[in-house]
Tab-separated table of C-alpha atoms in Angstrom:
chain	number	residue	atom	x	y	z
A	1	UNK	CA	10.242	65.489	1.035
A	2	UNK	CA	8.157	63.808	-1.399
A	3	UNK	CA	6.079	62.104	1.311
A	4	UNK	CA	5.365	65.159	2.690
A	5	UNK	CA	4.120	66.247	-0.071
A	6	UNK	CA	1.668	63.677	-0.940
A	7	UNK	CA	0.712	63.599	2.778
A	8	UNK	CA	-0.267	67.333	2.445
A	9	UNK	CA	-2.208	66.753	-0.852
A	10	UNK	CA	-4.223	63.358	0.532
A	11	UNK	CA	-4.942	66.058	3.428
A	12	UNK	CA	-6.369	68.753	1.286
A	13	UNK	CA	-7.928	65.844	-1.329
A	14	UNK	CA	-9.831	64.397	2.392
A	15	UNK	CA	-10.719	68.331	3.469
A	16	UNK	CA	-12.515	68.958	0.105
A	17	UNK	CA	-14.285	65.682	0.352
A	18	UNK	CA	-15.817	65.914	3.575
A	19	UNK	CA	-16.811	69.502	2.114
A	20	UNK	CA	-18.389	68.359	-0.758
A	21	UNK	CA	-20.001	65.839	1.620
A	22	UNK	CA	-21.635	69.028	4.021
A	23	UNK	CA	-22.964	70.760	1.215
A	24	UNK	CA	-24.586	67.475	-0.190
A	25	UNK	CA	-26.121	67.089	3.198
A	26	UNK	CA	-27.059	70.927	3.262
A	27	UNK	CA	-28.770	70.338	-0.413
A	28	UNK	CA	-30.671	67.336	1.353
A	29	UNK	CA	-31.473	69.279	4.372
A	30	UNK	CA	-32.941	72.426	2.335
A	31	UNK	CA	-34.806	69.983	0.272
A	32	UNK	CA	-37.084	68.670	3.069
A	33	UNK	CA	-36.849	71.583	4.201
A	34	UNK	CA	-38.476	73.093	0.956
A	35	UNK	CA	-40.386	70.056	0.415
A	36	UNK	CA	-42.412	70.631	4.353
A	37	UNK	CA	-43.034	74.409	2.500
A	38	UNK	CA	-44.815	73.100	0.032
A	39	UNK	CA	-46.777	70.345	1.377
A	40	UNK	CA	-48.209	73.389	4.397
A	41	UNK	CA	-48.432	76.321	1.516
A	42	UNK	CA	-50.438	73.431	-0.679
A	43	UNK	CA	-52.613	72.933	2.658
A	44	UNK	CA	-53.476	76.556	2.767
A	45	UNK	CA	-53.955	76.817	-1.126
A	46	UNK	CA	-56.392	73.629	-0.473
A	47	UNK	CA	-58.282	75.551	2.321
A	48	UNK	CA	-58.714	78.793	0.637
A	49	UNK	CA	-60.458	76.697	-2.202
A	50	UNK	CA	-62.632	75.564	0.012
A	51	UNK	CA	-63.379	78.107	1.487
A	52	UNK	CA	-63.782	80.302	-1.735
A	53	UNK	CA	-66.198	77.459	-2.909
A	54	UNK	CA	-68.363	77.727	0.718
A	55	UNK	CA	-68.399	81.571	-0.086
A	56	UNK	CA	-69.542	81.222	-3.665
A	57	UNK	CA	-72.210	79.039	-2.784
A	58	UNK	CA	-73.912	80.789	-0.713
A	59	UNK	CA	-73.453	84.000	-2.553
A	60	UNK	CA	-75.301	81.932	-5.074
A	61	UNK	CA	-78.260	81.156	-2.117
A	62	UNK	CA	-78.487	84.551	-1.114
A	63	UNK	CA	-78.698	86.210	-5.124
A	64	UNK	CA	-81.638	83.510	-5.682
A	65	UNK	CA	-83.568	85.028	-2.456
A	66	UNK	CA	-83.054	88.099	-3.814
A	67	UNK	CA	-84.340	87.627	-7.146
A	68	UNK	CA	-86.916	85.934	-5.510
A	69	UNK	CA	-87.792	89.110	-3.390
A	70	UNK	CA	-87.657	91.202	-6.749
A	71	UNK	CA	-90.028	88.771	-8.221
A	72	UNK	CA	-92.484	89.100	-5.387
A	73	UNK	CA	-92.395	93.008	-5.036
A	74	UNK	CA	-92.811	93.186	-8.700
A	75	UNK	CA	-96.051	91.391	-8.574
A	76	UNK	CA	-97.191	93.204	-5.713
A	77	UNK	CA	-96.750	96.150	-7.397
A	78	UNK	CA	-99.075	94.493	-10.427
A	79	UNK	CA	-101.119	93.363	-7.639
A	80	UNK	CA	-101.824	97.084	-6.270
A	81	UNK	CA	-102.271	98.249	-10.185
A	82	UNK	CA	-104.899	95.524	-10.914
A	83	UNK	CA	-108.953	96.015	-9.937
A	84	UNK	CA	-109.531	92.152	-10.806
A	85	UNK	CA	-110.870	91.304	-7.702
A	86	UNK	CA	-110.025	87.443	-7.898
A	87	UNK	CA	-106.665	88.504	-8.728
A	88	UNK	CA	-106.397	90.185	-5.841
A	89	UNK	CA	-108.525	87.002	-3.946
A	90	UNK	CA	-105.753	84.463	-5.350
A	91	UNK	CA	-102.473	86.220	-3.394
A	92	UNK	CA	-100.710	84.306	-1.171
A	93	UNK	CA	-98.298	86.583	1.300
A	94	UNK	CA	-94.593	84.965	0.776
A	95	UNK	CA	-93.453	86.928	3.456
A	96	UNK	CA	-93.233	83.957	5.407
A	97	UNK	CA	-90.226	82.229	3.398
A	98	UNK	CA	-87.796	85.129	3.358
A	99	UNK	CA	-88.258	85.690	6.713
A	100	UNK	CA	-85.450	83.041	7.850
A	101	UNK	CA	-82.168	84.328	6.800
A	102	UNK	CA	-79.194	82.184	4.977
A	103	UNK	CA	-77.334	80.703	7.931
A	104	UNK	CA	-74.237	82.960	8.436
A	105	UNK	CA	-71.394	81.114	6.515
A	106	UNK	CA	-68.622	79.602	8.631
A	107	UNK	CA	-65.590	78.875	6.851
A	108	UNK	CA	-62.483	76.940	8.601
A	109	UNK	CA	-59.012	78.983	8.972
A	110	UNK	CA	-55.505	77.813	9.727
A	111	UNK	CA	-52.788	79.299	11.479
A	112	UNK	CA	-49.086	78.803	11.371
A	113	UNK	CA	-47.230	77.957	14.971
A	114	UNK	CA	-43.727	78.461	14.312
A	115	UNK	CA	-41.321	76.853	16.678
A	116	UNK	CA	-38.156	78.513	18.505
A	117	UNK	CA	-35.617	77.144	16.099
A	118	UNK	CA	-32.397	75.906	17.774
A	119	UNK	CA	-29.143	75.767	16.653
A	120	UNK	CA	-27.745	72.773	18.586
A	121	UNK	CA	-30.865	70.893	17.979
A	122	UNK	CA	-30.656	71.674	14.202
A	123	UNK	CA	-26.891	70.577	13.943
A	124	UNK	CA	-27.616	67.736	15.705
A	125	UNK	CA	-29.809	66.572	13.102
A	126	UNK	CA	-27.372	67.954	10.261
A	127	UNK	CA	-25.028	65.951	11.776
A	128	UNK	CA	-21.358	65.759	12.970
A	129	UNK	CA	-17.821	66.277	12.321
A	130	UNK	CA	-15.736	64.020	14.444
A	131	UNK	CA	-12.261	62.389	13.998
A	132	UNK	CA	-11.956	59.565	11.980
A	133	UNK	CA	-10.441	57.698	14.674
A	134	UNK	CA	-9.000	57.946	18.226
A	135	UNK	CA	-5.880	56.718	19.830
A	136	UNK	CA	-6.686	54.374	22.762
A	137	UNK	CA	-4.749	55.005	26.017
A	138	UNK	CA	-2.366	52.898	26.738
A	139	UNK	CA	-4.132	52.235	30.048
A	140	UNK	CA	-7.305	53.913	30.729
A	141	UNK	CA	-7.720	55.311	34.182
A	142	UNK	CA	-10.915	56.390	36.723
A	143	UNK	CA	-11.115	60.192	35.980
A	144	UNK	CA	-13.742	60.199	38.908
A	145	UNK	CA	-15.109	58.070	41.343
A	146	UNK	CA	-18.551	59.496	42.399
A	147	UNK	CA	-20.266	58.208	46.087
A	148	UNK	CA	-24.146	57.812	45.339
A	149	UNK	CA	-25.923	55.682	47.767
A	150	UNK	CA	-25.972	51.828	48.980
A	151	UNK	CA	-28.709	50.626	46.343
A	152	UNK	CA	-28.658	53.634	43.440
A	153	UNK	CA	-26.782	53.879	40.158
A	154	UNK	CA	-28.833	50.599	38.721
A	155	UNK	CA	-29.068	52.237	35.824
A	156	UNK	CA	-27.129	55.786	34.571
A	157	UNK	CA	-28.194	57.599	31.806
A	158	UNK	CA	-25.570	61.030	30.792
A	159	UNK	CA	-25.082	63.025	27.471
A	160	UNK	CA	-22.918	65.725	28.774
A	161	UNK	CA	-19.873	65.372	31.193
A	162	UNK	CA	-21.394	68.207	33.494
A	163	UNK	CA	-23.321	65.232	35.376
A	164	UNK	CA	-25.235	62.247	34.936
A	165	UNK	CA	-28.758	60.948	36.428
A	166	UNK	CA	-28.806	57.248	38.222
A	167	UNK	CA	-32.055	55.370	39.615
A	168	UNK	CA	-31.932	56.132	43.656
A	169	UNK	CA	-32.433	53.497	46.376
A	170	UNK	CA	-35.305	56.058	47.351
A	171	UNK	CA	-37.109	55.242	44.151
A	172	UNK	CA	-36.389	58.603	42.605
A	173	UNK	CA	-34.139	59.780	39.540
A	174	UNK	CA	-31.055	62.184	40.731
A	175	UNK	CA	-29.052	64.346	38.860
A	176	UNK	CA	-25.709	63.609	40.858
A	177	UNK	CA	-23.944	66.463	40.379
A	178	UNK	CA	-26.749	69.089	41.723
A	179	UNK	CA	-28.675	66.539	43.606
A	180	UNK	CA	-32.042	67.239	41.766
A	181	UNK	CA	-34.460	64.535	41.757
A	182	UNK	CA	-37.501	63.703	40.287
A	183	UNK	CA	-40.017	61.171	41.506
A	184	UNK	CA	-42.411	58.551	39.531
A	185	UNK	CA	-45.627	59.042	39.670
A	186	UNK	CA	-46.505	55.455	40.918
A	187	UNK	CA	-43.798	56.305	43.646
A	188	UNK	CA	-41.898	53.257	42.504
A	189	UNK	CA	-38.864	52.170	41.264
A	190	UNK	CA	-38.619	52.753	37.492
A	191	UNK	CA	-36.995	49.935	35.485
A	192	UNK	CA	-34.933	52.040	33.154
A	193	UNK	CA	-34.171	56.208	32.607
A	194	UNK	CA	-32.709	57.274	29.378
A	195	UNK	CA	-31.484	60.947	28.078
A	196	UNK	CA	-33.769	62.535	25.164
A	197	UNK	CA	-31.383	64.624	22.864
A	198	UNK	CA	-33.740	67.930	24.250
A	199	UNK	CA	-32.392	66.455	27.700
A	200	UNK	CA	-35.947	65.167	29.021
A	201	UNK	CA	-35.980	62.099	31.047
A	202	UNK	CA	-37.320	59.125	29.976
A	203	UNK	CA	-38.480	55.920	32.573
A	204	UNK	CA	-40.138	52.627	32.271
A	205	UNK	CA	-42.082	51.947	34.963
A	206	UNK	CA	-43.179	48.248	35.672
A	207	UNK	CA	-45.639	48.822	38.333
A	208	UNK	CA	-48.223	49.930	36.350
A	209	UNK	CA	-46.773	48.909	32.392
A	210	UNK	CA	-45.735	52.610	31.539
A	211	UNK	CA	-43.567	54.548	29.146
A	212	UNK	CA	-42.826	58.111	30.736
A	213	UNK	CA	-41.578	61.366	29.833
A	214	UNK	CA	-39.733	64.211	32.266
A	215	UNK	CA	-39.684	67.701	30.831
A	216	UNK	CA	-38.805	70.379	33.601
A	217	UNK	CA	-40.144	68.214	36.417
A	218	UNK	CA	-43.526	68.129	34.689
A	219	UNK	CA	-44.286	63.722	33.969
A	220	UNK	CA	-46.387	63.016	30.820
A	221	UNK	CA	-47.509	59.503	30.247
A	222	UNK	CA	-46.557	58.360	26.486
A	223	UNK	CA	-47.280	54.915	26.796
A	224	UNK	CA	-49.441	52.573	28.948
A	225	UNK	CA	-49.367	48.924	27.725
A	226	UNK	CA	-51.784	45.933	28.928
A	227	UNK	CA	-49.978	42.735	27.607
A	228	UNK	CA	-46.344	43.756	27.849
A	229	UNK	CA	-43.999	44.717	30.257
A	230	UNK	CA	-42.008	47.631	29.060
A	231	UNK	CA	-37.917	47.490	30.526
A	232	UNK	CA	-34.769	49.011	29.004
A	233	UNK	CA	-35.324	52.261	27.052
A	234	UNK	CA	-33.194	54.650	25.224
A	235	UNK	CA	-33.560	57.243	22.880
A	236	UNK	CA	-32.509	57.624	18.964
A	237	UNK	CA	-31.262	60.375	17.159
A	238	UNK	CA	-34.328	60.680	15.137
A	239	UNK	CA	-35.882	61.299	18.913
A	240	UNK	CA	-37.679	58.335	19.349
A	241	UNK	CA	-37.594	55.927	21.594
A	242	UNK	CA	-36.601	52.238	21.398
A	243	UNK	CA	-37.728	50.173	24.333
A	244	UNK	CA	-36.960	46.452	25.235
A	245	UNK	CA	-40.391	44.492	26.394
A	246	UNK	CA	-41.185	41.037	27.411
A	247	UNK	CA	-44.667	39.058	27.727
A	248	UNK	CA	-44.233	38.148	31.304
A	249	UNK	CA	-45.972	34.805	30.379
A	250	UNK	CA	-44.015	31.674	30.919
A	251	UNK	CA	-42.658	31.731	27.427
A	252	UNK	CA	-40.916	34.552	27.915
A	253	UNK	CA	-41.501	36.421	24.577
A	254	UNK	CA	-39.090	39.554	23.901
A	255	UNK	CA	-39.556	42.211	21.595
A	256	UNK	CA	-38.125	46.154	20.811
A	257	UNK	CA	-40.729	48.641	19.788
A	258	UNK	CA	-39.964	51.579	18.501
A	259	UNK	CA	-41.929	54.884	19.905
A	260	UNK	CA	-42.452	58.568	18.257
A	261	UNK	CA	-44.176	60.179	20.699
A	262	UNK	CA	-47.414	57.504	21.978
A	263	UNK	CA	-47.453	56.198	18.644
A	264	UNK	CA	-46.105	52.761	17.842
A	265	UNK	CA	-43.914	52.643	14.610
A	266	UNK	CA	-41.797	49.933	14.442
A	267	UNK	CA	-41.921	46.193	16.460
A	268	UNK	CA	-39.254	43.648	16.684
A	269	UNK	CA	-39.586	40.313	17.670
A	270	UNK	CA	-39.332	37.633	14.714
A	271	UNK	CA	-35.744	36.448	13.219
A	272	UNK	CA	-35.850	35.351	9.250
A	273	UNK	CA	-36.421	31.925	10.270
A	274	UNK	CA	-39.371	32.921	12.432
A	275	UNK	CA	-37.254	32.559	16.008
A	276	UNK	CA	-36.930	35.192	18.632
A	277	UNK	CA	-33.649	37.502	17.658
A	278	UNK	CA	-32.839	36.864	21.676
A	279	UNK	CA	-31.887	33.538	23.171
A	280	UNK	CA	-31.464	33.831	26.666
A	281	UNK	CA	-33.794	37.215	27.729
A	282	UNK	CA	-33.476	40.902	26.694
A	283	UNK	CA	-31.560	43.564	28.096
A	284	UNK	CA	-30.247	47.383	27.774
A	285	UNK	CA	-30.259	48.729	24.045
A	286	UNK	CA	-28.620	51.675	22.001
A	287	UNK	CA	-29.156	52.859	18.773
A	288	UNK	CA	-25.510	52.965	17.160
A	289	UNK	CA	-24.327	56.290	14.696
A	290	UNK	CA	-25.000	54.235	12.006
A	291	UNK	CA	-28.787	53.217	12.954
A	292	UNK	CA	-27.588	49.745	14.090
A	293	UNK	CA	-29.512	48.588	17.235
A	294	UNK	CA	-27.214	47.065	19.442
A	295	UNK	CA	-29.057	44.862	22.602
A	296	UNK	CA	-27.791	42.527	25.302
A	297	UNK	CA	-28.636	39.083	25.201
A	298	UNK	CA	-27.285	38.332	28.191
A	299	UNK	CA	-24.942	35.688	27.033
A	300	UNK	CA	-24.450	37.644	23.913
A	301	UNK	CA	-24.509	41.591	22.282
A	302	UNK	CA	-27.049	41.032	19.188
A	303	UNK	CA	-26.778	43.863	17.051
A	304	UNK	CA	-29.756	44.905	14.215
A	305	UNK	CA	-30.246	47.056	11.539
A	306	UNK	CA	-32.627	49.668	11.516
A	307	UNK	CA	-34.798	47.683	9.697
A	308	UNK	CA	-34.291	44.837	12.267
A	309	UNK	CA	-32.918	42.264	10.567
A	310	UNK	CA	-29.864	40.592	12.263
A	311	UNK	CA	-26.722	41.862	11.510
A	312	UNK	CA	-24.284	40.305	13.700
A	313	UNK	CA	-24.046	38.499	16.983
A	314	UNK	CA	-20.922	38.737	19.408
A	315	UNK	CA	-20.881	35.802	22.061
A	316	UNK	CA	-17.401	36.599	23.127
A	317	UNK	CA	-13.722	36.432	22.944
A	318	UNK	CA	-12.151	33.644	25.147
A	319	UNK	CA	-9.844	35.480	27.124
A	320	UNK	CA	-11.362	34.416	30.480
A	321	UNK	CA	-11.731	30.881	30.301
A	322	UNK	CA	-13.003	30.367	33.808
A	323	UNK	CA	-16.023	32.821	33.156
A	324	UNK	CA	-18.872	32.888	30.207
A	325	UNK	CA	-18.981	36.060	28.635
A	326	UNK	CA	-22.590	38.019	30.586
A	327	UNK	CA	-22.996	41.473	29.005
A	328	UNK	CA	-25.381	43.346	31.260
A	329	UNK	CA	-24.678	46.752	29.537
A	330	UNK	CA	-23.978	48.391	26.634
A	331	UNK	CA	-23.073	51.888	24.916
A	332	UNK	CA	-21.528	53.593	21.871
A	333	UNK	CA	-19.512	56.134	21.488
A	334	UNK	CA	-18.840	59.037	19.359
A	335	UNK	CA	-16.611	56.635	16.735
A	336	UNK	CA	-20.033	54.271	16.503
A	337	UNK	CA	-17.633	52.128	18.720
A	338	UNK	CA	-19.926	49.168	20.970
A	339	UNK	CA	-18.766	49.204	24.498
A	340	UNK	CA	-20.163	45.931	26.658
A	341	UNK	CA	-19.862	46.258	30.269
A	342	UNK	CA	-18.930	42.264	31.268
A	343	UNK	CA	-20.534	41.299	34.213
A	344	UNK	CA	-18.701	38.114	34.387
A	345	UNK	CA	-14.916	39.552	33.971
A	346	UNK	CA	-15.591	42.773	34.957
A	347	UNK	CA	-14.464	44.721	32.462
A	348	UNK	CA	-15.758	46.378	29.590
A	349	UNK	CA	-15.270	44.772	26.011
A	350	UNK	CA	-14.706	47.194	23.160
A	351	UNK	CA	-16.072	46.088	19.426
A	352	UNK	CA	-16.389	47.947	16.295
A	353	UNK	CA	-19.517	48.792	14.750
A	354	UNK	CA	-19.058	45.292	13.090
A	355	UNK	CA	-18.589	43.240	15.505
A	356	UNK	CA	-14.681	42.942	15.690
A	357	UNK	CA	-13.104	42.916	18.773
A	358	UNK	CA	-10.940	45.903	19.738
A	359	UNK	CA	-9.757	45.977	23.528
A	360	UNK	CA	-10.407	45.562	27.044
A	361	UNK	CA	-10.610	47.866	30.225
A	362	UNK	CA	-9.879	45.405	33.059
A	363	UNK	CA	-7.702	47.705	35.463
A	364	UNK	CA	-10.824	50.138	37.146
A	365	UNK	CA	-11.510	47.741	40.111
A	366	UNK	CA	-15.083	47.281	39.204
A	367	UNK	CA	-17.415	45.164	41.945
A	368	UNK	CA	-20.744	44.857	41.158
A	369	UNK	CA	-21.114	46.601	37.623
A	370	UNK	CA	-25.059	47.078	36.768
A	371	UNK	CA	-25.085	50.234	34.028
A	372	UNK	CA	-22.522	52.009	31.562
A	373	UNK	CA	-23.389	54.963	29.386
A	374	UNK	CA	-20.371	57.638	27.669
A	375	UNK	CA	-20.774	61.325	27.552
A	376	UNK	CA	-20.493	63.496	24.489
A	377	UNK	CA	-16.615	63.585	25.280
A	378	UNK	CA	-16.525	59.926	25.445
A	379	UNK	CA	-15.901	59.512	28.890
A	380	UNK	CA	-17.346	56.155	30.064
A	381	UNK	CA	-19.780	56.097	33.090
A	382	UNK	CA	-20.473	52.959	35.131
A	383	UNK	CA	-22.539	51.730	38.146
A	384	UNK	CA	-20.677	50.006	40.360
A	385	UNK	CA	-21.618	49.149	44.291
A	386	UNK	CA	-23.143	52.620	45.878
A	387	UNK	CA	-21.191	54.731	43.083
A	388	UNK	CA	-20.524	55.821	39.564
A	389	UNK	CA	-16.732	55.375	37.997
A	390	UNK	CA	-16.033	58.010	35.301
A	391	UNK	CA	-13.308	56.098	33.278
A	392	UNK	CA	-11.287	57.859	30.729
A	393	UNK	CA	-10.225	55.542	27.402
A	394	UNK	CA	-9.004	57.469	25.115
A	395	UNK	CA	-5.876	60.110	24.078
């Protein structure tokens, strides 16, 4: 009984932490929040003296012309009082000068675009509640086993489990479930295709070096580069995008840049002793829960901070002797679990956000895996040979 008891108060102890821990974040959230107010209202409050100052001045120009004018008419009206002929000789009409008016004042105005403010979007960016931890299955099973076509599925990209999008042996992106598909607007194959948390499609498209963006079928171009090749791409929490790149030149130079928007904010290419972080080539990436970019290395997952210093690298647990460990994909899940899909073994290798091994899935029959990706329910999606396997890992 007395277990029971202290069970129940660790559980009410844990439930007032993690609500202590909400309204800390809420306090932090209303603070930028408050702090963005301030910073605009201070823009307008900057404007309006401006402005005021543009206004004053040239209330200032236009009282001088008009003492001026007073001036002049009271002479004139000396002028017509006065029978001194050189007086009269010496006037000079001034008419001249006030006929050319102050310019009209222009002053600059602002106005305030609010945008639709969503819910989803804003508790994404509040955060989550999620367990603490999950029970593996004892042995995870294929929940689905969806037919695409001979060459597609190189690459699958899903956030909900109401469908996912692949790369088509047509050259276009499909929505599997629906069958919508969007095109690139080279007509080629794009390298990579990532999910944006608003749901737009991202692509990299090597034909012509470009970074693009998908909103409602409409393409934008956000990046076009001239010395790099841009590959894998996914997209962060903070809505940017992180994209693998290489030189293309025979040295083979790597490097992750980070993207908000077209702009540039972050490149990674140098280890602390001045090395490439990659030894053998660069692959897919994902930005963990905890910031952590995580990157295939092909003989090895190296996994960064968001700073991008090194924090870790797994090479592999030697379970299959016969084979070297090959990562060629890699995910996370809603735990900030790392899930490498094993090219050599085919299987998928489970780690912690730390590096430690956890488990394998070696019983879903996979071929020819290319791609893996996990929904918001944590349901992992791979590419295998003309399909997708939906694969189902935990309680």
């Amino acid at each position: 009984m007395s277990e029971i008891s202290v069970r129940e108060a660790e559980i009410i102890e844990h439930s007032q932490a993690l609500k202590a821990n909400l309204k800390k974040q809420g306090r932090l959230l209303h603070r930028e929040i408050d702090t963005i107010i301030e910073k605009m209202q201070s823009e307008i409050d900057d404007m309006d003296a401006q402005n005021i100052a543009a206004i004053e001045k040239h209330k200032g120009v236009i009282n001088s012309t008009i003492n001026e004018i007073c001036k002049v008419i009271q002479d004139l009206k000396k002028l017509l009082d006065s029978n001194d002929v050189s007086f009269i000789s010496k006037y000079k009409s001034r008419n001249e000068n006030f006929r050319k008016l102050p310019p009209k004042l222009a002053v600059s105005s602002l106005k305030f675009e609010p945008r639709i403010i969503h819910s989803d979007k804003l508790r994404e960016l509040f955060g989550f509640i999620s367990p603490s931890d999950r029970e593996f299955l004892s042995v995870p099973f294929i929940e689905a086993n969806v037919i695409t076509d001979p060459t597609s599925s190189t690459s699958v990209s899903c956030q909900n489990n109401e469908g996912f999008w692949t790369i088509c042996s047509d050259n276009s992106i499909r929505f599997q479930t629906v069958g919508r598909s969007i095109c690139t607007k080279t007509g080629k194959r794009p390298a990579d295709i990532a999910l944006t948390r608003y749901g737009d499609i991202v692509y990299t498209d090597l034909s012509d070096r470009s970074i693009n963006n998908v909103t409602n079928s409409k393409t934008q171009l956000l990046v076009r580069l001239k010395e790099w090749w841009p590959v894998y791409v996914c997209s962060t929490s903070s809505g940017d995008l992180l994209v693998t790149m290489n030189s293309g030149s025979y040295e083979r130079r790597n490097k992750i840049v980070r993207y908000n928007g077209s702009t540039e904010t972050q490149s990674i290419q140098w280890d602390e002793k001045g090395g490439q972080f990659t030894d053998n080539g660069i692959g897919p990436l994902i930005e963990n829960r905890n910031l952590d970019i995580c990157v295939v290395d092909r003989r090895a997952i190296v996994v960064l901070n968001a700073d991008g210093k090194l924090r870790f690298r797994y090479s592999g647990r030697s379970v299959y002797k016969d084979k070297q460990f090959m990562p060629i994909g890699i995910t996370t899940d809603s735990l900030g679990r790392i899930l490498a899909l094993d090219f050599a073994s085919k299987s998928i290798r489970i780690l912690d956000q730390d590096g430690n091994f956890l488990r394998f899935i070696d019983n879903c029959s996979l071929e020819n895996p290319s791609s893996i990706c996990v929904d918001s329910n944590d349901n992992i999606y791979v590419s295998d040979v003309n399909r997708v396997k939906k694969i189902q890992y935990y309680k």
